[in-house]
Amino acid sequence: PSSQAAAVDTRAIQALDAAHYLHPFTDPKGINQRGARVIVSGQGIYLWDSEGKRLLDGMSGLWCMNVGYGRTRIADAVYAQMQQLPFYNSFFQTTNVPAVQLAAKLVEISPPQFNHVFFTSSGSEGNDTIVRMVRRYWDIKGQPERHVIISRHNAYHGSTMAGGSLGGMSGIHEQGGLPIPGIVHIGQPYYVEGGRGQSEEEFGLTAASWLEQKILEVGADKVAAFIGEPVQGAGGVIIPPATYWPEIQRICDKYGILLVTDEVICGFGRLGHWFGCEHFGVKPDLMTFAKGVTSGYVPLGGVLVGDRVAQALIEEGGEFNHGFTYSGHPVACAAALENIRIIEEEGLVQRVREDIGPYLQQRFATLADHPLVGSAESCGFVAGLNLVKKKAEKVHDCEPFDATLDVGMICRGHMFSNGMIMRAVGDRMIIAPPLTMTHAEIDEMIALIRLCLDKTL
Ligand code: PLP
């Protein structure tokens, strides 16, 4: 794959990039000075840039490349579908074969309460759909005053008006008038941040109790739904204590509130199950998915709709005035079907649960002895560590870095220079590698991370 590098004039591409391309979530001035790194090809867990340098992609692109790069089978499926029928909409009493087959497949692999699917092209659109769908549900049920959705600080649910509002990122809320009305936030279940003086189990119950407090503050008859990522991804791989999600479920059930899990990162094997809710033993009413459904080969997202909501929409709701031109796009659905076939044939979900997941967790935990590492946490095939200025025996006694230093970005810079992609979120360094990794590749990655931590010291 690195041979493609020869065909690219890096400086020319960087100049055009700086002149014309406004990148998402990027300070344009920052990128203009350095020049963006031009990624030209990928194979397995590796990427190559336009100068022929190889990078181990510890982030699966952007949490999506579950089956790894270079899957010609997906390319072939996409090509065949493009020739057969590149597009037709599924509005107005028409449908298409890949969309129907994918809906049936998603129902087959998801928990039993899910029998219906609504398609979008991204996770953000999926979460916009959630906002409209849960409010529509309560309208149909004759309780239109139930329109408030509770989410969490530091959650990421996308970047559209509704997705960015559901998310709890202050940087997003500061720009463009978010959050929209009727969305409120509670604290995140981050033990390192909030659990001083409590065991992890106690803290899980404390963090869940914030939901009940918020419900009582808003008024139980006004709350439509609670939404959360099973493991918060973009917020820094925040893995809740085992007591958290069952307690969240109990509180939602007590007040009759819809429970939504955002499975955009945690779905399709990331936590060793098809969906992350299964790892934590919760039964959501709705689930958002995207990313891993196609392993990012083609954009696709959607909402799995549980029977409680589906029955109301279908039996009592009439037309739901919502949808996108590309809902159920046949090419995207063909890519997803082939991607899911690969996950099944290679047993990647089980592999994460029983083989490479436990191996990564054991190897990642060894990083906790590094002088820069306050704690190293992992779950399934995601992991995060927090960088500290001064280590202590207990995680809550570690001395944090001054936020202005941006130690994460310094560490990330060393990673990049040494051929490793690891993401920095404040002082947390995180990974979510492809689910195809071998033990040897995990060893290589852990060694690279340790090397770059040494360089950051
Ligand atoms: N939800 C979660 C949990 C995500 O991590 C993301 C993206 O990272 C989204 C939603 C938004 O998905 P998209 O970028 O496809 O709109």
mmCIF file of N, CA and C in Angstrom, residues 295-348:
data_model
loop_
_atom_site.group_PDB
_atom_site.id
_atom_site.type_symbol
_atom_site.label_atom_id
_atom_site.label_comp_id
_atom_site.label_asym_id
_atom_site.label_seq_id
_atom_site.Cartn_x
_atom_site.Cartn_y
_atom_site.Cartn_z
ATOM 1 N N SER A 295 -18.131 -0.554 9.154
ATOM 2 C CA SER A 295 -16.704 -0.323 9.436
ATOM 3 C C SER A 295 -16.219 0.948 8.724
ATOM 4 N N GLY A 296 -17.116 1.901 8.557
ATOM 5 C CA GLY A 296 -16.722 3.189 7.991
ATOM 6 C C GLY A 296 -16.452 3.172 6.487
ATOM 7 N N TYR A 297 -16.656 2.036 5.822
ATOM 8 C CA TYR A 297 -16.344 1.995 4.379
ATOM 9 C C TYR A 297 -17.260 2.921 3.596
ATOM 10 N N VAL A 298 -18.514 3.033 4.034
ATOM 11 C CA VAL A 298 -19.507 3.932 3.420
ATOM 12 C C VAL A 298 -20.330 4.498 4.584
ATOM 13 N N PRO A 299 -20.706 5.783 4.511
ATOM 14 C CA PRO A 299 -21.479 6.336 5.635
ATOM 15 C C PRO A 299 -22.844 5.656 5.797
ATOM 16 N N LEU A 300 -23.150 5.274 7.020
ATOM 17 C CA LEU A 300 -24.469 4.717 7.332
ATOM 18 C C LEU A 300 -24.692 4.787 8.838
ATOM 19 N N GLY A 301 -25.889 5.097 9.228
ATOM 20 C CA GLY A 301 -26.256 5.072 10.641
ATOM 21 C C GLY A 301 -27.724 4.735 10.760
ATOM 22 N N GLY A 302 -28.240 4.817 11.982
ATOM 23 C CA GLY A 302 -29.661 4.561 12.147
ATOM 24 C C GLY A 302 -30.051 4.359 13.587
ATOM 25 N N VAL A 303 -31.300 3.975 13.746
ATOM 26 C CA VAL A 303 -31.860 3.739 15.080
ATOM 27 C C VAL A 303 -32.544 2.382 15.085
ATOM 28 N N LEU A 304 -32.169 1.542 16.034
ATOM 29 C CA LEU A 304 -32.928 0.311 16.271
ATOM 30 C C LEU A 304 -34.064 0.668 17.221
ATOM 31 N N VAL A 305 -35.272 0.345 16.812
ATOM 32 C CA VAL A 305 -36.467 0.788 17.546
ATOM 33 C C VAL A 305 -37.088 -0.412 18.253
ATOM 34 N N GLY A 306 -37.128 -0.349 19.575
ATOM 35 C CA GLY A 306 -37.690 -1.441 20.361
ATOM 36 C C GLY A 306 -39.209 -1.489 20.243
ATOM 37 N N ASP A 307 -39.771 -2.630 20.656
ATOM 38 C CA ASP A 307 -41.205 -2.873 20.433
ATOM 39 C C ASP A 307 -42.099 -1.818 21.088
ATOM 40 N N ARG A 308 -41.697 -1.351 22.275
ATOM 41 C CA ARG A 308 -42.549 -0.380 22.979
ATOM 42 C C ARG A 308 -42.805 0.853 22.104
ATOM 43 N N VAL A 309 -41.712 1.381 21.505
ATOM 44 C CA VAL A 309 -41.847 2.591 20.684
ATOM 45 C C VAL A 309 -42.390 2.235 19.298
ATOM 46 N N ALA A 310 -41.903 1.139 18.730
ATOM 47 C CA ALA A 310 -42.323 0.765 17.368
ATOM 48 C C ALA A 310 -43.835 0.552 17.320
ATOM 49 N N GLN A 311 -44.370 -0.134 18.339
ATOM 50 C CA GLN A 311 -45.808 -0.404 18.319
ATOM 51 C C GLN A 311 -46.620 0.884 18.318
ATOM 52 N N ALA A 312 -46.184 1.853 19.131
ATOM 53 C CA ALA A 312 -46.910 3.130 19.173
ATOM 54 C C ALA A 312 -46.819 3.828 17.812
ATOM 55 N N LEU A 313 -45.612 3.859 17.235
ATOM 56 C CA LEU A 313 -45.443 4.537 15.943
ATOM 57 C C LEU A 313 -46.293 3.867 14.869
ATOM 58 N N ILE A 314 -46.272 2.547 14.859
ATOM 59 C CA ILE A 314 -46.926 1.809 13.775
ATOM 60 C C ILE A 314 -48.449 1.749 13.980
ATOM 61 N N GLU A 315 -48.854 1.392 15.201
ATOM 62 C CA GLU A 315 -50.288 1.144 15.428
ATOM 63 C C GLU A 315 -51.082 2.429 15.634
ATOM 64 N N GLU A 316 -50.441 3.430 16.236
ATOM 65 C CA GLU A 316 -51.230 4.607 16.621
ATOM 66 C C GLU A 316 -50.757 5.906 15.991
ATOM 67 N N GLY A 317 -49.532 5.903 15.415
ATOM 68 C CA GLY A 317 -48.869 7.169 15.101
ATOM 69 C C GLY A 317 -49.183 7.789 13.750
ATOM 70 N N GLY A 318 -49.578 6.993 12.769
ATOM 71 C CA GLY A 318 -49.715 7.527 11.418
ATOM 72 C C GLY A 318 -48.354 7.879 10.860
ATOM 73 N N GLU A 319 -48.332 8.859 9.949
ATOM 74 C CA GLU A 319 -47.049 9.190 9.306
ATOM 75 C C GLU A 319 -46.120 9.894 10.290
ATOM 76 N N PHE A 320 -44.869 9.441 10.348
ATOM 77 C CA PHE A 320 -43.821 10.110 11.133
ATOM 78 C C PHE A 320 -43.102 11.020 10.141
ATOM 79 N N ASN A 321 -43.245 12.330 10.319
ATOM 80 C CA ASN A 321 -42.745 13.269 9.316
ATOM 81 C C ASN A 321 -41.248 13.487 9.484
ATOM 82 N N HIS A 322 -40.502 12.460 9.171
ATOM 83 C CA HIS A 322 -39.055 12.489 9.399
ATOM 84 C C HIS A 322 -38.381 11.529 8.441
ATOM 85 N N GLY A 323 -37.207 11.900 7.940
ATOM 86 C CA GLY A 323 -36.467 10.986 7.065
ATOM 87 C C GLY A 323 -35.446 11.744 6.248
ATOM 88 N N PHE A 324 -34.575 11.014 5.612
ATOM 89 C CA PHE A 324 -33.496 11.616 4.823
ATOM 90 C C PHE A 324 -33.481 10.992 3.433
ATOM 91 N N THR A 325 -33.072 11.767 2.457
ATOM 92 C CA THR A 325 -32.964 11.233 1.091
ATOM 93 C C THR A 325 -32.227 9.892 1.113
ATOM 94 N N TYR A 326 -31.165 9.850 1.906
ATOM 95 C CA TYR A 326 -30.313 8.654 1.877
ATOM 96 C C TYR A 326 -30.662 7.619 2.940
ATOM 97 N N SER A 327 -31.836 7.748 3.579
ATOM 98 C CA SER A 327 -32.271 6.693 4.519
ATOM 99 C C SER A 327 -32.385 5.375 3.757
ATOM 100 N N GLY A 328 -31.661 4.368 4.199
ATOM 101 C CA GLY A 328 -31.713 3.061 3.523
ATOM 102 C C GLY A 328 -31.016 3.064 2.179
ATOM 103 N N HIS A 329 -29.952 3.859 2.056
ATOM 104 C CA HIS A 329 -29.222 3.926 0.779
ATOM 105 C C HIS A 329 -28.729 2.529 0.394
ATOM 106 N N PRO A 330 -29.077 2.058 -0.819
ATOM 107 C CA PRO A 330 -28.762 0.657 -1.146
ATOM 108 C C PRO A 330 -27.260 0.340 -1.137
ATOM 109 N N VAL A 331 -26.436 1.304 -1.534
ATOM 110 C CA VAL A 331 -24.991 1.035 -1.577
ATOM 111 C C VAL A 331 -24.437 0.928 -0.142
ATOM 112 N N ALA A 332 -24.859 1.837 0.709
ATOM 113 C CA ALA A 332 -24.402 1.785 2.109
ATOM 114 C C ALA A 332 -24.883 0.500 2.776
ATOM 115 N N CYS A 333 -26.126 0.118 2.489
ATOM 116 C CA CYS A 333 -26.664 -1.097 3.110
ATOM 117 C C CYS A 333 -25.939 -2.338 2.592
ATOM 118 N N ALA A 334 -25.554 -2.335 1.303
ATOM 119 C CA ALA A 334 -24.788 -3.468 0.756
ATOM 120 C C ALA A 334 -23.434 -3.563 1.455
ATOM 121 N N ALA A 335 -22.809 -2.410 1.697
ATOM 122 C CA ALA A 335 -21.524 -2.405 2.411
ATOM 123 C C ALA A 335 -21.700 -2.963 3.820
ATOM 124 N N ALA A 336 -22.784 -2.560 4.486
ATOM 125 C CA ALA A 336 -23.030 -3.024 5.862
ATOM 126 C C ALA A 336 -23.250 -4.535 5.894
ATOM 127 N N LEU A 337 -24.023 -5.037 4.931
ATOM 128 C CA LEU A 337 -24.292 -6.480 4.916
ATOM 129 C C LEU A 337 -22.997 -7.278 4.781
ATOM 130 N N GLU A 338 -22.108 -6.802 3.898
ATOM 131 C CA GLU A 338 -20.842 -7.520 3.692
ATOM 132 C C GLU A 338 -19.952 -7.386 4.934
ATOM 133 N N ASN A 339 -19.954 -6.207 5.519
ATOM 134 C CA ASN A 339 -19.171 -5.970 6.739
ATOM 135 C C ASN A 339 -19.632 -6.897 7.869
ATOM 136 N N ILE A 340 -20.945 -7.014 8.038
ATOM 137 C CA ILE A 340 -21.479 -7.869 9.112
ATOM 138 C C ILE A 340 -21.159 -9.337 8.817
ATOM 139 N N ARG A 341 -21.208 -9.689 7.532
ATOM 140 C CA ARG A 341 -20.826 -11.064 7.140
ATOM 141 C C ARG A 341 -19.381 -11.346 7.566
ATOM 142 N N ILE A 342 -18.491 -10.390 7.344
ATOM 143 C CA ILE A 342 -17.080 -10.578 7.743
ATOM 144 C C ILE A 342 -16.987 -10.738 9.261
ATOM 145 N N ILE A 343 -17.679 -9.861 9.991
ATOM 146 C CA ILE A 343 -17.630 -9.941 11.467
ATOM 147 C C ILE A 343 -18.095 -11.321 11.923
ATOM 148 N N GLU A 344 -19.160 -11.816 11.273
ATOM 149 C CA GLU A 344 -19.684 -13.142 11.658
ATOM 150 C C GLU A 344 -18.712 -14.250 11.284
ATOM 151 N N GLU A 345 -18.241 -14.229 10.027
ATOM 152 C CA GLU A 345 -17.372 -15.327 9.561
ATOM 153 C C GLU A 345 -16.081 -15.408 10.370
ATOM 154 N N GLU A 346 -15.544 -14.255 10.728
ATOM 155 C CA GLU A 346 -14.276 -14.244 11.468
ATOM 156 C C GLU A 346 -14.494 -14.272 12.988
ATOM 157 N N GLY A 347 -15.751 -14.338 13.400
ATOM 158 C CA GLY A 347 -16.078 -14.438 14.830
ATOM 159 C C GLY A 347 -15.491 -13.285 15.629
ATOM 160 N N LEU A 348 -15.534 -12.066 15.078
ATOM 161 C CA LEU A 348 -14.828 -10.951 15.724
ATOM 162 C C LEU A 348 -15.456 -10.550 17.069
#
